[in-house]
Short mmCIF file of C-alpha atoms in Angstrom, two decimals:
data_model
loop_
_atom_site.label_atom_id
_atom_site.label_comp_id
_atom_site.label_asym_id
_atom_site.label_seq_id
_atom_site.Cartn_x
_atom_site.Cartn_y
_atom_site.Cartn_z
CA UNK A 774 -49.87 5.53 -32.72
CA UNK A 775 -50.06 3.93 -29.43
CA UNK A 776 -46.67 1.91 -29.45
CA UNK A 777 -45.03 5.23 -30.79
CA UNK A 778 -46.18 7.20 -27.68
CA UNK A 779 -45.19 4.80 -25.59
CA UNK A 780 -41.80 4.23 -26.77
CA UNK A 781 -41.63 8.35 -26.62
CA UNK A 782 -42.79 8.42 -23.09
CA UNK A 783 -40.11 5.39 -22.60
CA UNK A 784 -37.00 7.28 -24.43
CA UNK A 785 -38.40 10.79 -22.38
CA UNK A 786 -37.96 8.85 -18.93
CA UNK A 787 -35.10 7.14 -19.68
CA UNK A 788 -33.43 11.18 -21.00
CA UNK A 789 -34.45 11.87 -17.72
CA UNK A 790 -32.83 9.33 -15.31
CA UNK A 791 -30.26 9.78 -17.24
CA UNK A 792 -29.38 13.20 -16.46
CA UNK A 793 -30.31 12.83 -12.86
CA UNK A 794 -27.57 10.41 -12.66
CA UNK A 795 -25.30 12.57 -14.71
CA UNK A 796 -26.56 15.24 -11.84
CA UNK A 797 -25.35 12.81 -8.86
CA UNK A 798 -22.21 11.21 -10.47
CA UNK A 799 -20.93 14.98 -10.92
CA UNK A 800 -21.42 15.77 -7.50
CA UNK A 801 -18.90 12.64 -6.23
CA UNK A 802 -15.83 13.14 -5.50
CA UNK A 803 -13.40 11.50 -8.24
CA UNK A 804 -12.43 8.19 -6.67
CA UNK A 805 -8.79 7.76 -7.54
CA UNK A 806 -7.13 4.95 -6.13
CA UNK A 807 -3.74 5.53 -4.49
CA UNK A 808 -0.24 4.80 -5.97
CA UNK A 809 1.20 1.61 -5.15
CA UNK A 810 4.80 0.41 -5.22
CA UNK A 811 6.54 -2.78 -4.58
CA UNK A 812 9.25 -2.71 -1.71
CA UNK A 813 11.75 -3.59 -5.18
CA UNK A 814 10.31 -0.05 -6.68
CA UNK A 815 12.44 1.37 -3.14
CA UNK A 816 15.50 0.87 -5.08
CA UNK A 817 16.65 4.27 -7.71
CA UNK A 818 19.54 6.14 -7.24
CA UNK A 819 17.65 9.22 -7.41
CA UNK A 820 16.08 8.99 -4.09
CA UNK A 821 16.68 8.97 -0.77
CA UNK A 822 14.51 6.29 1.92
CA UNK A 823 13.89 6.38 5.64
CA UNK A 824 11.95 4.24 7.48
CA UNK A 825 10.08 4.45 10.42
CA UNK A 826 7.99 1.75 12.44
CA UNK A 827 4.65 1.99 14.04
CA UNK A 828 1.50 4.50 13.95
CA UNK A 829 2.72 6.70 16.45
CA UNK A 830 6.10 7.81 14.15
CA UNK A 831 3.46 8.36 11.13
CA UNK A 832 1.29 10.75 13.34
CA UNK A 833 4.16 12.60 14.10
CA UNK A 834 5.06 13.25 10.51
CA UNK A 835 1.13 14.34 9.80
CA UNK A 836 0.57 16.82 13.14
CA UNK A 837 3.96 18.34 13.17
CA UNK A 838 4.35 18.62 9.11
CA UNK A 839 8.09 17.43 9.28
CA UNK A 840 10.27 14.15 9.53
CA UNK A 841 11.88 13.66 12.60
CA UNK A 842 13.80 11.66 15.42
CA UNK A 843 12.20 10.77 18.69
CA UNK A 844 15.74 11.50 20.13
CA UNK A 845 14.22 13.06 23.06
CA UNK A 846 11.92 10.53 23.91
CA UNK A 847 14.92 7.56 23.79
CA UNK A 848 15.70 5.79 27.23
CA UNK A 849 18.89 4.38 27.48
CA UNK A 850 19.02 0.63 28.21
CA UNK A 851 20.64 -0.82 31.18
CA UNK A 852 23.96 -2.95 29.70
CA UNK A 853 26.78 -0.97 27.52
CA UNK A 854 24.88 -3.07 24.61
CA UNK A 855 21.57 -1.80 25.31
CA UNK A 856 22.75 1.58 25.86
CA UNK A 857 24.74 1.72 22.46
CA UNK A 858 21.44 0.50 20.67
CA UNK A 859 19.75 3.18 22.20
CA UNK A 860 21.71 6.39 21.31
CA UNK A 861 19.43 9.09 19.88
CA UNK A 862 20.18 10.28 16.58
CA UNK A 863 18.87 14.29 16.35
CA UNK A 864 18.61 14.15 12.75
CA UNK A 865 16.45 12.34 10.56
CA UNK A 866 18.76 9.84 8.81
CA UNK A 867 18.18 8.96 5.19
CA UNK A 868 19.89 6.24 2.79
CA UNK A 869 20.68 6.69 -0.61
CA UNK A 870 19.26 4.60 -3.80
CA UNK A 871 17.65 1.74 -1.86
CA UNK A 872 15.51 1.51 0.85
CA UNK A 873 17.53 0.16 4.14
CA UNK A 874 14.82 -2.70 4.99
CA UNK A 875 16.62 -4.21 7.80
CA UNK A 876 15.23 -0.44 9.89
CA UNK A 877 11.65 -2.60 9.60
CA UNK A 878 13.06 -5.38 11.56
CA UNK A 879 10.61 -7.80 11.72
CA UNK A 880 7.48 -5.11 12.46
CA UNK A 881 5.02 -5.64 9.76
CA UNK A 882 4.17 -1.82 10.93
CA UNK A 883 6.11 -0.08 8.86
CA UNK A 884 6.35 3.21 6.31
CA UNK A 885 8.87 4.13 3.91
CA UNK A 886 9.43 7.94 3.52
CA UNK A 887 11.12 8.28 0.23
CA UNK A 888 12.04 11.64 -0.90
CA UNK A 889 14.64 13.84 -3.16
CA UNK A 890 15.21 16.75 -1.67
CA UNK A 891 18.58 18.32 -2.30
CA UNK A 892 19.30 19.13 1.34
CA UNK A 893 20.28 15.53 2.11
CA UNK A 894 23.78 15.39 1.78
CA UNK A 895 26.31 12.80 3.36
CA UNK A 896 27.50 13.05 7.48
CA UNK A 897 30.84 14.80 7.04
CA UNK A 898 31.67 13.80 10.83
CA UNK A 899 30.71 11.69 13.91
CA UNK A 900 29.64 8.02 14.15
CA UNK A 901 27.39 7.79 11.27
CA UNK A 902 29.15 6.38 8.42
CA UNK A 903 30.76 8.90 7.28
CA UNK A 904 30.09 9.94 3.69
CA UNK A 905 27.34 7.05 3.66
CA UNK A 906 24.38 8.48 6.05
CA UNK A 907 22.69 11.12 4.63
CA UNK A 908 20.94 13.82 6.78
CA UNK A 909 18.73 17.18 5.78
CA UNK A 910 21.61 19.93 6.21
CA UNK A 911 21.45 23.47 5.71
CA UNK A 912 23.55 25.71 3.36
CA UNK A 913 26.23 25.84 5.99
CA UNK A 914 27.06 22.48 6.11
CA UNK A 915 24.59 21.99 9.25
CA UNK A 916 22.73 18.97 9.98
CA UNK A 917 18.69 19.81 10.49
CA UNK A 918 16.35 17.90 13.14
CA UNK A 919 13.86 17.59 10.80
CA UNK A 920 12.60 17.83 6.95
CA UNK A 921 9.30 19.60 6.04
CA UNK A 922 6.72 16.88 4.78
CA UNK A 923 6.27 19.07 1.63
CA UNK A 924 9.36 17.46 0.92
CA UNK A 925 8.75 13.64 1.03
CA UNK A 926 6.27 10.82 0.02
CA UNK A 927 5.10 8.26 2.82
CA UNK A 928 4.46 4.92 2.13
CA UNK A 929 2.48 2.34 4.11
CA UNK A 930 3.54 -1.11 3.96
CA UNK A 931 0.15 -3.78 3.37
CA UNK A 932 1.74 -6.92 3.73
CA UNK A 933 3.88 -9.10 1.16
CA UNK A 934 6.04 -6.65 0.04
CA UNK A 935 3.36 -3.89 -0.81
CA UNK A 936 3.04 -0.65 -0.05
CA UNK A 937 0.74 2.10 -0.52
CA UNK A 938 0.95 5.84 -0.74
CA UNK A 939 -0.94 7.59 2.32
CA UNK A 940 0.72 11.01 2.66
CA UNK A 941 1.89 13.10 -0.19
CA UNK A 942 3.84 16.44 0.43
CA UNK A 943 2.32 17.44 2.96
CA UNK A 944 -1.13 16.27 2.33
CA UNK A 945 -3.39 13.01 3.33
CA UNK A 946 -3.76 10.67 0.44
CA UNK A 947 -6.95 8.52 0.99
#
């Protein structure tokens, strides 16, 4: 009778540290890890990519909610060279079915904002590839300065080729 009461007082504790930690585990947050891609994945011909380089153009997308140009913020260089390289751009320029990886340069700092929003449509005028650049336009034909982040997916590149997703729509993604 002794062994049975202790392996009852044995199977009563263990029912009960049990659902404590049934109590606790409900309590944490689901731990979901975030989506991954490879920079190959940046390549369907249902998307559109931008991509922007450094911190400082990723902040910009998460305090103002949109994807823009730092047109006004552009200093124009000193030779005709420089100065051509530095033209702002007031629209957000996208490319079409692949990511255009050659915008990273050599900055290992880089996101690709990936999105397919059916306001992108082709630059019917101007210097930028005409029919080939695609920029968020209104109804009327218009070019926009920007495109809402509900609209897109941001991806932060981690080194060798990977990237992770860290904004989503509009929100965070930790």
């Amino acid at each position: 009778e002794g062994h049975r009461k202790s392996t009852f007082l044995e199977a009563q504790s263990f029912q009960n540290t049990w659902s404590r930690l049934r109590e606790v585990n409900s309590a944490l947050p689901e731990l979901v890890s975030s989506p991954r891609r490879t920079e190959a994945e940046f390549a369907n011909p249902d998307e559109f990519y931008r991509i922007i380089t450094g911190d400082e153009a990723y902040r910009d997308i998460i305090n103002t909610g949109t994807v823009r140009t730092n047109h006004t913020s552009k200093a124009p260089g000193g030779s005709l060279v420089e100065k051509l390289a530095a033209r702002p751009t007031a629209f957000p320029s996208f490319s079409k079915g692949a990511a255009a990886m050659s915008y990273a340069g050599e900055n290992p700092n880089h996101y690709i904002i990936t999105t397919r929003d059916a306001s992108i449509k082709p630059s019917e005028s101007g210097r930028h590839s005409k029919g080939k650049t695609m920029f968020p336009t209104n109804e009327a034909g218009e070019h926009q300065q920007s495109l809402s982040g509900e609209k897109v997916q941001v991806w932060k590149h981690e080194g060798e080729g990977q990237y992770r997703l860290v904004y989503d729509q509009g929100k965070l993604v930790e």
